Amino acid sequence: MFSIGELSKRTGVKVPTIRYYEQMGLIAPLERTEGNQRRYGKPELEQLGFIKHGRELGFSIDAISSLIALHDHPDRTCAEATEIAQSQLADVRAKIAKLTALETELTRLAKACDGDGIAGDCNVLAALADHQLCAADH
Amino acid sequence: MFSIGELSKRTGVKVPTIRYYEQMGLIAPLERTEGNQRRYGKPELEQLGFIKHGRELGFSIDAISSLIALHDHPDRTCAEATEIAQSQLADVRAKIAKLTALETELTRLAKACDGDGIAGDCNVLAALADHQLCAADH
DNA sequence: TGTAATTGCTCTAGTGACTAGAGGTTCAAG
DNA sequence: CTTGAACCTCTAGTCACTAGAGCAATTACA
């Protein structure tokens, strides 16, 4: 049995974040002390690891909530888990595609100016003012 | 002189978003009618295009604010504009790197399960529960 | 055992970039 | 001159936290 501060140290999740997760229904402490302080055990430590990993992979609190429900009921089919992971993967791929297009554009934008000129001649500003100058669309 | 609805149609920026930008100090209408309705001209149309383009490239409202200030003072050096663009580019590249790592991980995660098994055997859940199974770190 | 420092508690509000809705007013067309 | 669409302001909600106030409990050390 350990405190929220100890749990925070062991998982690398900040104390207020742990309390926020509790509020969202993701982890509840096993017990409280007489003085109302949270006391956690090993299952909570693992659960928070699960949550942290999910967040690092970009899953929403809602998605993690569903995954926890599945995790707690190992007899159900894992179709839902796969669906969540697939949808997250699609999301990530879409973001990568969009960001890659932006990278191209920004590279062109940033390269056009050496920072020495005056703003009136600046290509960064010109490119932003006139969308026609863009190579790719976005 | 045209209304906010007309400005919205011409730029593709939603009406409440235009009002939000005004609140943030990015665009103010030239005048108002006697009945207090906003009336815009060509300069605002261009300014909103500038803002929209900036947002599409991922610049923050703050960054766009600075770029507008430079745009309005063409006699200043464009070092600041270049700096903003460079920093945005670095941001985008960092995000791409992170998302690419996530993509690898998620692909492995999603492929490991065909959705037919029961949750107790599900690799998606196993991988989330045990970080050790991850190939890359994140 | 006393006390001081640290850690904990709850509650509210702020972040960024919007979006949604209430409740009321003005404008343009017929 | 009336109707209906578009406009106005203001407040609150989104997501995943983060910050702070004001107070209580725990722990370390003398």
CSV table of C-alpha atoms (C1' of nucleotides) in Angstrom, one decimal:
chain,number,residue,atom,x,y,z
A,1,MET,CA,0.0,0.0,0.0
A,2,PHE,CA,1.4,3.3,-1.0
A,3,SER,CA,0.5,7.0,-1.5
A,4,ILE,CA,-0.4,8.9,-4.6
A,5,GLY,CA,3.0,10.5,-4.6
A,6,GLU,CA,4.7,7.1,-4.5
A,7,LEU,CA,2.4,5.9,-7.4
A,8,SER,CA,3.3,9.0,-9.3
A,9,LYS,CA,7.1,8.4,-8.8
A,10,ARG,CA,6.8,4.7,-9.9
A,11,THR,CA,4.8,5.4,-13.0
A,12,GLY,CA,6.0,8.8,-14.0
A,13,VAL,CA,2.4,10.1,-14.1
A,14,LYS,CA,1.9,13.4,-12.3
A,15,VAL,CA,-0.1,13.4,-9.1
A,16,PRO,CA,-2.9,15.8,-10.4
A,17,THR,CA,-3.1,13.7,-13.5
A,18,ILE,CA,-3.7,10.6,-11.5
A,19,ARG,CA,-6.5,12.4,-9.6
A,20,TYR,CA,-7.9,13.5,-13.0
A,21,TYR,CA,-7.9,9.9,-14.2
A,22,GLU,CA,-9.8,8.9,-11.1
A,23,GLN,CA,-12.3,11.6,-11.8
A,24,MET,CA,-12.7,10.2,-15.3
A,25,GLY,CA,-13.3,6.7,-13.9
A,26,LEU,CA,-10.1,5.1,-15.1
A,27,ILE,CA,-8.5,4.2,-11.7
A,28,ALA,CA,-9.8,4.2,-8.2
A,29,PRO,CA,-7.6,3.6,-5.2
A,30,LEU,CA,-8.3,0.3,-3.3
A,31,GLU,CA,-8.7,2.2,0.0
A,32,ARG,CA,-8.2,5.4,1.8
A,33,THR,CA,-6.5,6.1,5.1
A,34,GLU,CA,-8.5,7.3,8.1
A,35,GLY,CA,-7.4,10.8,7.1
A,36,ASN,CA,-8.9,10.3,3.6
A,37,GLN,CA,-5.6,9.9,1.8
A,38,ARG,CA,-5.5,7.5,-1.2
A,39,ARG,CA,-3.7,4.2,-0.8
A,40,TYR,CA,-2.8,2.1,-3.9
A,41,GLY,CA,-1.6,-1.5,-4.4
A,42,LYS,CA,0.0,-3.4,-7.2
A,43,PRO,CA,-3.1,-3.8,-9.4
A,44,GLU,CA,-3.5,0.0,-9.5
A,45,LEU,CA,0.2,0.4,-10.4
A,46,GLU,CA,-0.3,-1.9,-13.4
A,47,GLN,CA,-3.6,-0.3,-14.4
A,48,LEU,CA,-1.9,3.1,-14.4
A,49,GLY,CA,0.9,1.7,-16.6
A,50,PHE,CA,-1.8,0.4,-19.0
A,51,ILE,CA,-3.4,3.9,-19.0
A,52,LYS,CA,-0.1,5.7,-19.5
A,53,HIS,CA,0.9,3.5,-22.3
A,54,GLY,CA,-2.4,3.9,-24.0
A,55,ARG,CA,-2.1,7.7,-23.7
A,56,GLU,CA,1.4,7.6,-25.1
A,57,LEU,CA,0.0,5.8,-28.1
A,58,GLY,CA,-2.5,8.6,-28.5
A,59,PHE,CA,-5.7,6.7,-27.4
A,60,SER,CA,-8.4,9.0,-25.9
A,61,ILE,CA,-9.5,8.6,-22.3
A,62,ASP,CA,-12.7,7.2,-23.7
A,63,ALA,CA,-10.9,4.6,-25.8
A,64,ILE,CA,-8.8,3.6,-22.8
A,65,SER,CA,-11.9,3.3,-20.7
A,66,SER,CA,-13.3,0.8,-23.2
A,67,LEU,CA,-10.0,-1.1,-23.3
A,68,ILE,CA,-9.9,-1.3,-19.5
A,69,ALA,CA,-13.4,-2.7,-19.5
A,70,LEU,CA,-12.3,-5.4,-22.0
A,71,HIS,CA,-9.2,-6.1,-20.0
A,72,ASP,CA,-11.3,-6.6,-16.9
A,73,HIS,CA,-13.5,-9.1,-18.8
A,74,PRO,CA,-11.1,-11.5,-20.6
A,75,ASP,CA,-14.0,-13.7,-21.7
A,76,ARG,CA,-15.4,-11.2,-24.2
A,77,THR,CA,-14.1,-11.2,-27.8
A,78,CYS,CA,-11.4,-8.7,-28.5
A,79,ALA,CA,-13.1,-7.4,-31.7
A,80,GLU,CA,-13.6,-4.0,-30.0
A,81,ALA,CA,-10.0,-3.7,-28.9
A,82,THR,CA,-8.9,-4.4,-32.4
A,83,GLU,CA,-11.4,-1.9,-33.7
A,84,ILE,CA,-10.1,0.8,-31.4
A,85,ALA,CA,-6.5,0.1,-32.3
A,86,GLN,CA,-7.3,0.1,-36.0
A,87,SER,CA,-9.1,3.4,-35.8
A,88,GLN,CA,-6.3,4.9,-33.8
A,89,LEU,CA,-3.8,3.7,-36.5
A,90,ALA,CA,-5.9,5.3,-39.2
A,91,ASP,CA,-5.9,8.5,-37.2
A,92,VAL,CA,-2.2,8.4,-36.8
A,93,ARG,CA,-1.6,7.8,-40.5
A,94,ALA,CA,-3.9,10.6,-41.5
A,95,LYS,CA,-2.0,12.9,-39.2
A,96,ILE,CA,1.3,11.8,-40.6
A,97,ALA,CA,0.1,12.5,-44.2
A,98,LYS,CA,-1.1,15.9,-43.3
A,99,LEU,CA,2.0,16.9,-41.4
A,100,THR,CA,4.2,15.6,-44.2
A,101,ALA,CA,2.5,18.0,-46.6
A,102,LEU,CA,2.9,20.8,-44.1
A,103,GLU,CA,6.6,20.0,-43.8
A,104,THR,CA,7.1,20.3,-47.5
A,105,GLU,CA,5.4,23.6,-47.5
A,106,LEU,CA,7.1,25.0,-44.4
A,107,THR,CA,10.5,23.9,-45.7
A,108,ARG,CA,9.9,25.9,-48.9
A,109,LEU,CA,8.6,28.8,-46.8
A,110,ALA,CA,11.5,28.9,-44.4
A,111,LYS,CA,14.2,28.3,-47.0
A,112,ALA,CA,13.0,31.3,-49.0
A,113,CYS,CA,14.1,33.8,-46.4
A,114,ASP,CA,17.5,34.2,-44.8
A,115,GLY,CA,16.2,36.5,-42.2
A,116,ASP,CA,18.4,39.4,-43.3
A,117,GLY,CA,15.9,41.2,-45.6
A,118,ILE,CA,13.2,43.6,-44.5
A,119,ALA,CA,9.7,42.3,-43.9
A,120,GLY,CA,8.3,44.0,-47.0
A,121,ASP,CA,10.3,41.5,-49.2
A,122,CYS,CA,9.9,38.5,-46.9
A,123,ASN,CA,8.8,35.4,-48.7
A,124,VAL,CA,7.4,33.9,-45.5
A,125,LEU,CA,4.9,36.7,-45.3
A,126,ALA,CA,4.3,36.7,-49.0
A,127,ALA,CA,3.6,33.0,-49.1
A,128,LEU,CA,1.2,33.4,-46.2
A,129,ALA,CA,-0.5,36.3,-47.8
A,130,ASP,CA,-1.0,34.6,-51.1
A,131,HIS,CA,-2.1,31.0,-51.1
A,132,GLN,CA,-1.4,30.8,-54.8
A,133,LEU,CA,2.3,30.5,-54.1
A,134,CYS,CA,1.8,27.2,-52.4
A,135,ALA,CA,3.0,24.1,-54.2
A,136,ALA,CA,0.8,21.5,-52.5
A,137,ASP,CA,-2.7,22.2,-51.3
A,138,HIS,CA,-3.7,21.8,-47.7
B,1,MET,CA,-18.6,46.3,-47.9
B,2,PHE,CA,-20.1,43.0,-47.0
B,3,SER,CA,-21.4,41.0,-44.0
B,4,ILE,CA,-19.8,38.4,-41.9
B,5,GLY,CA,-21.8,35.7,-43.6
B,6,GLU,CA,-20.5,36.9,-47.0
B,7,LEU,CA,-16.9,37.0,-45.6
B,8,SER,CA,-17.4,33.5,-44.3
B,9,LYS,CA,-18.6,32.2,-47.7
B,10,ARG,CA,-15.7,33.8,-49.5
B,11,THR,CA,-13.0,32.5,-47.2
B,12,GLY,CA,-14.4,29.3,-46.0
B,13,VAL,CA,-13.9,30.4,-42.4
B,14,LYS,CA,-17.0,29.8,-40.2
B,15,VAL,CA,-18.9,32.8,-38.9
B,16,PRO,CA,-18.3,32.1,-35.2
B,17,THR,CA,-14.6,31.5,-35.9
B,18,ILE,CA,-14.3,34.9,-37.5
B,19,ARG,CA,-15.9,36.5,-34.4
B,20,TYR,CA,-13.5,34.4,-32.3
B,21,TYR,CA,-10.5,35.7,-34.3
B,22,GLU,CA,-11.8,39.3,-33.8
B,23,GLN,CA,-11.9,38.6,-30.0
B,24,MET,CA,-8.3,37.4,-30.2
B,25,GLY,CA,-7.4,40.6,-31.9
B,26,LEU,CA,-6.6,39.2,-35.4
B,27,ILE,CA,-9.2,40.9,-37.5
B,28,ALA,CA,-11.5,43.8,-36.8
B,29,PRO,CA,-14.2,45.0,-39.3
B,30,LEU,CA,-13.7,48.4,-40.8
B,31,GLU,CA,-17.1,49.5,-39.7
B,32,ARG,CA,-20.4,48.5,-38.3
B,33,THR,CA,-23.9,49.3,-39.6
B,34,GLU,CA,-26.2,51.5,-37.6
B,35,GLY,CA,-27.7,48.3,-36.3
B,36,ASN,CA,-24.3,47.2,-35.1
B,37,GLN,CA,-23.6,44.6,-37.7
B,38,ARG,CA,-20.1,44.0,-39.0
B,39,ARG,CA,-19.1,45.3,-42.4
B,40,TYR,CA,-15.9,44.1,-44.1
B,41,GLY,CA,-13.9,45.3,-47.1
B,42,LYS,CA,-11.2,43.8,-49.3
B,43,PRO,CA,-8.3,44.3,-46.8
B,44,GLU,CA,-10.2,42.1,-44.2
B,45,LEU,CA,-10.8,39.5,-46.8
B,46,GLU,CA,-7.1,39.3,-47.5
B,47,GLN,CA,-6.2,39.4,-43.8
B,48,LEU,CA,-8.5,36.5,-43.1
B,49,GLY,CA,-7.0,34.6,-46.0
B,50,PHE,CA,-3.6,35.1,-44.4
B,51,ILE,CA,-4.9,33.9,-41.0
B,52,LYS,CA,-6.6,30.9,-42.5
B,53,HIS,CA,-3.5,29.9,-44.4
B,54,GLY,CA,-1.4,30.3,-41.2
B,55,ARG,CA,-3.8,28.1,-39.2
B,56,GLU,CA,-3.7,25.5,-42.0
B,57,LEU,CA,0.0,25.4,-41.6
B,58,GLY,CA,-0.4,24.9,-37.9
B,59,PHE,CA,0.7,28.3,-36.7
B,60,SER,CA,-0.8,29.3,-33.3
B,61,ILE,CA,-3.0,32.3,-33.0
B,62,ASP,CA,-0.2,34.0,-31.2
B,63,ALA,CA,2.3,33.3,-34.0
B,64,ILE,CA,-0.2,34.6,-36.5
B,65,SER,CA,-0.6,37.7,-34.5
B,66,SER,CA,3.1,38.3,-34.6
B,67,LEU,CA,3.2,37.6,-38.4
B,68,ILE,CA,0.3,40.1,-38.9
B,69,ALA,CA,2.2,42.8,-37.0
B,70,LEU,CA,5.2,42.2,-39.3
B,71,HIS,CA,3.0,42.2,-42.3
B,72,ASP,CA,1.7,45.6,-41.2
B,73,HIS,CA,5.2,47.0,-40.8
B,74,PRO,CA,7.1,46.0,-44.0
B,75,ASP,CA,10.0,48.2,-42.9
B,76,ARG,CA,11.0,45.8,-40.1
B,77,THR,CA,13.4,43.0,-40.7
B,78,CYS,CA,11.8,39.6,-41.4
B,79,ALA,CA,14.0,37.7,-38.9
B,80,GLU,CA,11.1,37.2,-36.6
B,81,ALA,CA,8.9,35.8,-39.4
B,82,THR,CA,11.7,33.4,-40.3
B,83,GLU,CA,12.1,32.4,-36.7
B,84,ILE,CA,8.4,31.6,-36.4
B,85,ALA,CA,8.4,29.6,-39.5
B,86,GLN,CA,11.6,27.7,-38.5
B,87,SER,CA,10.2,26.9,-35.1
B,88,GLN,CA,6.9,25.7,-36.6
B,89,LEU,CA,8.9,23.5,-39.0
B,90,ALA,CA,10.8,22.0,-36.1
B,91,ASP,CA,7.5,21.3,-34.3
B,92,VAL,CA,6.0,19.6,-37.4
B,93,ARG,CA,9.1,17.4,-37.8
B,94,ALA,CA,9.1,16.4,-34.2
B,95,LYS,CA,5.4,15.5,-34.4
B,96,ILE,CA,6.1,13.5,-37.6
B,97,ALA,CA,8.9,11.6,-35.9
B,98,LYS,CA,6.7,10.8,-32.9
B,99,LEU,CA,3.7,9.7,-35.0
B,100,THR,CA,5.9,7.5,-37.2
B,101,ALA,CA,7.1,5.6,-34.1
B,102,LEU,CA,3.5,5.3,-33.0
B,103,GLU,CA,2.5,4.0,-36.4
B,104,THR,CA,5.1,1.2,-36.2
B,105,GLU,CA,3.9,0.3,-32.7
B,106,LEU,CA,0.2,0.4,-33.6
B,107,THR,CA,0.6,-1.6,-36.8
B,108,ARG,CA,2.3,-4.3,-34.8
B,109,LEU,CA,-0.4,-4.0,-32.2
B,110,ALA,CA,-3.3,-4.2,-34.6
B,111,LYS,CA,-1.9,-6.9,-36.8
B,112,ALA,CA,-1.3,-9.2,-33.9
B,113,CYS,CA,-5.1,-9.7,-33.4
B,114,ASP,CA,-7.6,-10.7,-36.0
B,115,GLY,CA,-10.5,-9.8,-33.7
B,116,ASP,CA,-11.8,-13.4,-33.5
B,117,GLY,CA,-10.2,-14.4,-30.3
B,118,ILE,CA,-11.4,-13.7,-26.8
B,119,ALA,CA,-10.1,-10.7,-24.9
B,120,GLY,CA,-8.1,-12.8,-22.5
B,121,ASP,CA,-5.7,-13.8,-25.4
B,122,CYS,CA,-5.8,-10.4,-27.2
B,123,ASN,CA,-2.5,-9.0,-28.1
B,124,VAL,CA,-3.7,-5.5,-28.3
B,125,LEU,CA,-4.6,-5.6,-24.6
B,126,ALA,CA,-1.4,-7.6,-23.7
B,127,ALA,CA,0.8,-5.1,-25.4
B,128,LEU,CA,-0.9,-2.3,-23.6
B,129,ALA,CA,-0.7,-4.0,-20.3
B,130,ASP,CA,3.0,-4.8,-20.7
B,131,HIS,CA,5.2,-2.1,-22.1
B,132,GLN,CA,8.1,-4.6,-22.3
B,133,LEU,CA,6.5,-6.0,-25.5
B,134,CYS,CA,7.0,-2.8,-27.3
B,135,ALA,CA,9.7,-2.7,-30.0
B,136,ALA,CA,10.4,1.0,-30.0
B,137,ASP,CA,10.3,3.2,-27.0
B,138,HIS,CA,7.9,6.2,-26.7
C,1,DT,C1',6.3,13.9,22.5
C,2,DG,C1',6.4,18.3,20.0
C,3,DT,C1',6.8,20.6,15.9
C,4,DA,C1',8.0,21.7,11.3
C,5,DA,C1',8.2,20.3,6.6
C,6,DT,C1',6.2,17.7,3.3
C,7,DT,C1',2.6,15.7,1.2
C,8,DG,C1',-2.0,15.1,0.8
C,9,DC,C1',-7.1,16.7,0.2
C,10,DT,C1',-11.1,19.2,-2.5
C,11,DC,C1',-12.6,22.7,-5.3
C,12,DT,C1',-12.3,26.2,-8.8
C,13,DA,C1',-10.5,28.1,-12.9
C,14,DG,C1',-7.3,28.4,-16.8
C,15,DT,C1',-5.2,26.5,-21.3
C,16,DG,C1',-6.0,26.6,-27.1
C,17,DA,C1',-9.0,27.0,-30.7
C,18,DC,C1',-12.8,26.7,-31.4
C,19,DT,C1',-18.2,25.0,-31.3
C,20,DA,C1',-23.0,25.2,-29.6
C,21,DG,C1',-26.9,27.3,-27.8
C,22,DA,C1',-30.0,30.9,-25.7
C,23,DG,C1',-32.4,34.9,-26.3
C,24,DG,C1',-32.9,38.9,-28.7
C,25,DT,C1',-32.2,42.4,-32.9
C,26,DT,C1',-31.5,43.9,-37.7
C,27,DC,C1',-31.6,43.4,-42.5
C,28,DA,C1',-33.3,42.4,-47.3
C,29,DA,C1',-36.8,40.5,-50.2
C,30,DG,C1',-41.4,40.2,-51.6
D,1,DC,C1',-45.1,46.1,-44.1
D,2,DT,C1',-44.3,41.7,-42.9
D,3,DT,C1',-41.7,37.6,-42.8
D,4,DG,C1',-37.7,34.9,-42.4
D,5,DA,C1',-32.9,34.7,-42.7
D,6,DA,C1',-29.0,36.4,-40.9
D,7,DC,C1',-27.0,39.0,-37.4
D,8,DC,C1',-25.8,40.4,-32.4
D,9,DT,C1',-23.8,39.3,-27.4
D,10,DC,C1',-23.0,36.3,-23.8
D,11,DT,C1',-22.3,31.9,-21.6
D,12,DA,C1',-20.8,27.3,-21.5
D,13,DG,C1',-18.9,23.1,-23.4
D,14,DT,C1',-15.0,20.4,-25.7
D,15,DC,C1',-10.1,17.5,-24.4
D,16,DA,C1',-6.6,16.3,-21.3
D,17,DC,C1',-4.7,18.2,-18.4
D,18,DT,C1',-2.3,22.1,-15.2
D,19,DA,C1',-2.2,25.7,-11.6
D,20,DG,C1',-3.6,27.6,-7.5
D,21,DA,C1',-6.1,28.5,-3.0
D,22,DG,C1',-6.9,27.1,1.4
D,23,DC,C1',-6.9,23.6,4.5
D,24,DA,C1',-5.8,18.6,6.7
D,25,DA,C1',-2.8,14.6,7.4
D,26,DT,C1',1.4,12.4,7.6
D,27,DT,C1',6.3,11.8,8.3
D,28,DA,C1',11.0,13.1,10.0
D,29,DC,C1',13.7,14.6,13.3
D,30,DA,C1',15.0,16.8,17.9
